[in-house]
Structure formats: C-alpha cells, structure tokens
mmCIF file of C-alpha atoms in Angstrom:
data_model
loop_
_atom_site.group_PDB
_atom_site.id
_atom_site.type_symbol
_atom_site.label_atom_id
_atom_site.label_comp_id
_atom_site.label_asym_id
_atom_site.label_seq_id
_atom_site.Cartn_x
_atom_site.Cartn_y
_atom_site.Cartn_z
ATOM 1 C CA VAL A 1 -88.997 23.325 -18.347
ATOM 2 C CA GLU A 2 -87.135 21.158 -20.886
ATOM 3 C CA LEU A 3 -87.560 23.737 -23.674
ATOM 4 C CA LYS A 4 -86.349 26.499 -21.344
ATOM 5 C CA HIS A 5 -83.251 24.406 -20.526
ATOM 6 C CA LEU A 6 -82.567 23.884 -24.254
ATOM 7 C CA ILE A 7 -82.894 27.614 -24.961
ATOM 8 C CA VAL A 8 -80.559 28.545 -22.094
ATOM 9 C CA SER A 9 -78.076 25.891 -23.263
ATOM 10 C CA GLY A 10 -78.299 27.157 -26.839
ATOM 11 C CA VAL A 11 -77.669 30.748 -25.772
ATOM 12 C CA GLY A 12 -74.695 29.574 -23.680
ATOM 13 C CA VAL A 13 -73.206 27.682 -26.624
ATOM 14 C CA ALA A 14 -73.770 30.679 -28.920
ATOM 15 C CA LEU A 15 -72.055 33.045 -26.466
ATOM 16 C CA LEU A 16 -69.176 30.599 -26.070
ATOM 17 C CA GLY A 17 -68.824 30.387 -29.846
ATOM 18 C CA LEU A 18 -68.926 34.166 -30.194
ATOM 19 C CA SER A 19 -66.303 34.525 -27.439
ATOM 20 C CA ALA A 20 -64.046 31.987 -29.135
ATOM 21 C CA PHE A 21 -64.463 33.802 -32.454
ATOM 22 C CA ILE A 22 -63.590 37.160 -30.884
ATOM 23 C CA LEU A 23 -60.604 35.688 -29.027
ATOM 24 C CA THR A 24 -59.210 33.991 -32.123
ATOM 25 C CA ARG A 25 -59.902 36.912 -34.463
ATOM 26 C CA GLY A 26 -58.939 39.489 -31.887
ATOM 27 C CA PRO A 27 -58.148 43.086 -32.628
ATOM 28 C CA SER A 28 -56.719 43.906 -36.043
ATOM 29 C CA GLU A 29 -53.677 45.829 -34.821
ATOM 30 C CA PRO A 30 -50.659 43.634 -33.969
ATOM 31 C CA GLU A 31 -49.952 45.323 -30.631
ATOM 32 C CA ALA A 32 -53.603 45.004 -29.617
ATOM 33 C CA GLN A 33 -53.534 41.314 -30.591
ATOM 34 C CA ILE A 34 -50.487 40.723 -28.380
ATOM 35 C CA ARG A 35 -52.140 42.594 -25.492
ATOM 36 C CA ALA A 36 -55.230 40.402 -25.930
ATOM 37 C CA VAL A 37 -53.092 37.223 -25.828
ATOM 38 C CA ILE A 38 -51.428 38.427 -22.621
ATOM 39 C CA GLU A 39 -54.774 39.356 -21.043
ATOM 40 C CA HIS A 40 -56.229 35.942 -21.925
ATOM 41 C CA ALA A 41 -53.191 34.250 -20.356
ATOM 42 C CA ARG A 42 -53.531 36.462 -17.261
ATOM 43 C CA GLN A 43 -57.199 35.587 -16.827
ATOM 44 C CA SER A 44 -56.405 31.907 -17.381
ATOM 45 C CA ALA A 45 -53.661 32.029 -14.751
ATOM 46 C CA GLU A 46 -56.080 33.549 -12.234
ATOM 47 C CA ALA A 47 -58.508 30.730 -13.025
ATOM 48 C CA LYS A 48 -55.612 28.238 -12.682
ATOM 49 C CA ASP A 49 -56.395 27.082 -16.242
ATOM 50 C CA VAL A 50 -53.184 25.592 -17.637
ATOM 51 C CA GLY A 51 -54.677 25.108 -21.115
ATOM 52 C CA GLY A 52 -55.730 28.746 -21.279
ATOM 53 C CA VAL A 53 -52.231 29.913 -20.388
ATOM 54 C CA MET A 54 -50.695 27.499 -22.881
ATOM 55 C CA ASP A 55 -52.988 28.849 -25.645
ATOM 56 C CA ALA A 56 -50.507 31.740 -25.818
ATOM 57 C CA VAL A 57 -47.561 29.409 -26.464
ATOM 58 C CA SER A 58 -46.477 28.257 -29.915
ATOM 59 C CA GLU A 59 -46.160 24.554 -30.720
ATOM 60 C CA SER A 60 -42.598 25.416 -31.757
ATOM 61 C CA PHE A 61 -41.749 26.994 -28.378
ATOM 62 C CA GLU A 62 -38.249 26.147 -27.258
ATOM 63 C CA THR A 63 -36.096 28.001 -24.801
ATOM 64 C CA ALA A 64 -33.123 25.941 -23.695
ATOM 65 C CA PRO A 65 -33.299 23.833 -21.652
ATOM 66 C CA ILE A 66 -37.106 23.477 -21.913
ATOM 67 C CA ASP A 67 -39.538 22.804 -24.717
ATOM 68 C CA ARG A 68 -43.318 23.311 -24.846
ATOM 69 C CA ARG A 69 -44.063 20.064 -22.987
ATOM 70 C CA ASP A 70 -41.682 21.015 -20.181
ATOM 71 C CA LEU A 71 -43.218 24.494 -20.075
ATOM 72 C CA ASN A 72 -46.698 22.989 -19.760
ATOM 73 C CA GLN A 73 -45.541 21.032 -16.689
ATOM 74 C CA LEU A 74 -43.889 24.119 -15.216
ATOM 75 C CA VAL A 75 -47.029 26.201 -15.753
ATOM 76 C CA TYR A 76 -49.129 23.486 -14.088
ATOM 77 C CA TYR A 77 -46.795 23.437 -11.091
ATOM 78 C CA GLU A 78 -46.723 27.229 -10.759
ATOM 79 C CA LEU A 79 -50.492 27.610 -11.102
ATOM 80 C CA HIS A 80 -51.249 24.982 -8.491
ATOM 81 C CA ARG A 81 -48.731 25.854 -5.822
ATOM 82 C CA GLY A 82 -49.312 28.639 -3.372
ATOM 83 C CA LYS A 83 -52.541 30.318 -2.440
ATOM 84 C CA TRP A 84 -52.408 33.300 -4.780
ATOM 85 C CA SER A 85 -55.632 34.242 -6.528
ATOM 86 C CA ARG A 86 -54.870 37.398 -8.504
ATOM 87 C CA VAL A 87 -52.455 38.173 -11.320
ATOM 88 C CA TYR A 88 -51.428 41.698 -12.228
ATOM 89 C CA VAL A 89 -49.536 42.543 -15.419
ATOM 90 C CA LEU A 90 -47.392 45.674 -15.157
ATOM 91 C CA ASP A 91 -44.709 47.480 -17.140
ATOM 92 C CA LEU A 92 -45.877 45.998 -20.451
ATOM 93 C CA ASP A 93 -43.578 47.021 -23.311
ATOM 94 C CA ILE A 94 -44.139 45.682 -26.843
ATOM 95 C CA GLU A 95 -41.620 46.249 -29.643
ATOM 96 C CA LEU A 96 -42.796 44.997 -33.023
ATOM 97 C CA SER A 97 -40.375 44.151 -35.821
ATOM 98 C CA ASP A 98 -40.615 46.314 -38.961
ATOM 99 C CA ASP A 99 -42.521 43.574 -40.804
ATOM 100 C CA GLN A 100 -44.762 42.969 -37.730
ATOM 101 C CA LYS A 101 -44.084 39.212 -37.897
ATOM 102 C CA THR A 102 -42.305 39.144 -34.532
ATOM 103 C CA ALA A 103 -42.304 41.133 -31.323
ATOM 104 C CA GLU A 104 -40.152 41.449 -28.250
ATOM 105 C CA VAL A 105 -42.262 41.851 -25.128
ATOM 106 C CA LYS A 106 -41.161 42.779 -21.645
ATOM 107 C CA LEU A 107 -43.570 42.670 -18.743
ATOM 108 C CA ALA A 108 -43.780 42.172 -15.021
ATOM 109 C CA THR A 109 -46.335 40.196 -13.066
ATOM 110 C CA ILE A 110 -47.441 40.176 -9.478
ATOM 111 C CA LEU A 111 -49.133 37.070 -8.073
ATOM 112 C CA ALA A 112 -51.168 38.088 -5.033
ATOM 113 C CA THR A 113 -53.341 36.507 -2.367
ATOM 114 C CA GLY A 114 -56.502 37.956 -0.887
ATOM 115 C CA ASP A 115 -58.629 40.669 -2.372
ATOM 116 C CA GLY A 116 -56.920 43.874 -1.272
ATOM 117 C CA GLU A 117 -55.750 46.729 -3.455
ATOM 118 C CA LEU A 118 -52.573 46.409 -5.502
ATOM 119 C CA SER A 119 -51.032 49.438 -3.798
ATOM 120 C CA LYS A 120 -51.454 47.812 -0.367
ATOM 121 C CA LEU A 121 -49.754 44.486 -1.100
ATOM 122 C CA SER A 122 -46.839 43.375 1.039
ATOM 123 C CA PRO A 123 -44.160 40.764 0.226
ATOM 124 C CA LYS A 124 -46.025 38.222 2.390
ATOM 125 C CA ASP A 125 -49.105 38.683 0.147
ATOM 126 C CA ALA A 126 -47.425 38.602 -3.253
ATOM 127 C CA GLY A 127 -44.548 37.522 -5.462
ATOM 128 C CA ALA A 128 -43.170 39.398 -8.442
ATOM 129 C CA TRP A 129 -41.593 38.270 -11.730
ATOM 130 C CA ARG A 130 -40.184 39.917 -14.846
ATOM 131 C CA PHE A 131 -40.550 38.248 -18.248
ATOM 132 C CA ASP A 132 -38.879 38.706 -21.624
ATOM 133 C CA LEU A 133 -41.019 37.080 -24.306
ATOM 134 C CA GLY A 134 -40.511 36.525 -28.006
ATOM 135 C CA PHE A 135 -43.751 36.483 -30.018
ATOM 136 C CA ARG A 136 -44.177 35.364 -33.622
ATOM 137 C CA ARG A 137 -47.160 35.765 -35.928
ATOM 138 C CA GLU A 138 -48.835 32.381 -36.421
ATOM 139 C CA ASP A 139 -52.221 31.524 -37.915
ATOM 140 C CA GLY A 140 -53.348 35.154 -37.991
ATOM 141 C CA GLY A 141 -52.408 35.812 -34.350
ATOM 142 C CA TYR A 142 -49.330 35.933 -32.150
ATOM 143 C CA LYS A 143 -47.811 33.172 -30.005
ATOM 144 C CA VAL A 144 -44.893 33.019 -27.596
ATOM 145 C CA VAL A 145 -41.915 31.209 -29.144
ATOM 146 C CA ARG A 146 -39.360 31.882 -26.408
ATOM 147 C CA ALA A 147 -39.333 33.190 -22.865
ATOM 148 C CA SER A 148 -37.133 33.990 -19.935
ATOM 149 C CA SER A 149 -38.132 35.001 -16.425
ATOM 150 C CA ARG A 150 -36.559 36.166 -13.233
ATOM 151 C CA ARG A 151 -37.737 37.116 -9.767
ATOM 152 C CA ALA A 152 -38.400 40.790 -9.201
ATOM 153 C CA GLU A 153 -38.648 42.929 -6.118
ATOM 154 C CA LEU A 154 -42.266 43.694 -5.299
ATOM 155 C CA SER A 155 -41.306 47.192 -4.173
ATOM 156 C CA ASP A 156 -39.837 47.936 -7.627
ATOM 157 C CA LEU A 157 -43.163 47.156 -9.300
ATOM 158 C CA MET A 158 -45.583 48.843 -6.953
ATOM 159 C CA PRO A 159 -47.404 51.880 -8.339
ATOM 160 C CA THR A 160 -46.475 55.167 -6.739
ATOM 161 C CA GLY A 161 -48.386 58.372 -6.400
ATOM 162 C CA PRO A 162 -52.150 58.984 -6.370
#
C-alpha cells in the first residue's frame, strides 16, 4: 500500500512537472503563446485561482491608477464575489508588432452562472466585459503590461446563427 502511494504520488509530481514545462515553454508561435496565456488565465479564473490569473501579468504592470499589487487585489475581489462559475472568452483579436516583442489584444469575456449553454444565457445569469490588453515578450513568453476594461452588453457578445 505504501509503495503504491509513492508511485501514484511520483506520477502526479511528474505530470505536474510536465504540465508546468509545457505551460512555460508553450507553443513556439507568438500568437499561439498569447492564446495559451489567455486560456490559462481563463481556466484559473473559473477555478477562482488568483495566482493563476496573475501568472499572465508582468511584474512591471502599471495602468494608471493601479499597479500590479492593486490589480492582484482587484482580481481577488472579482473572483470571489458573485456566484459565477464559467468564463467564456470571445472576440479575441491579437495584433503583433513587426518585431513580435509586443502585442495589442482585444477580447470580451462572459462570466456565467449555472451549467447551461452559452447561447441560452440571460443577463440574470451572466455579466460581460471587454478588455484591451498590452502584452510584452518577457522570459521567452508574453505577459500583460497594461490593461483597460469596460462593461459590455451581453446581447452584443452572444453568438448568433446555428
């Protein structure tokens, strides 16, 4: 029983290490790396993991009037208020600079409660936001160095058609 527990623990640690390696190495293409950062932040937000969301944010983040520490507190507050359990990222647009050292990213998010389909959400079940993010290449990956957000109309973000 003890040996079995050690083997299971060892496999778990190995998988965790492999996951961390893949997440930090990420895809080789800059746009794919940025998409991976956003997806990791989205999954972290759903898990209400402040540290996971903040992994996407540069130590040099500063968007007047807040710095990274203030942003960390804001993220904590937003993740822990409300009863939402799902995060959708929509309208993702990534524009890389010519030298691929920076990128301007626009996206929308929907924070939703329950487990229904995205197309069936109502304003009482969800809130919507639009973000403008500035990314910079750091340590072989990309991090958010500035951000702005604003409320969005849920109806403007909902998918249409079949």
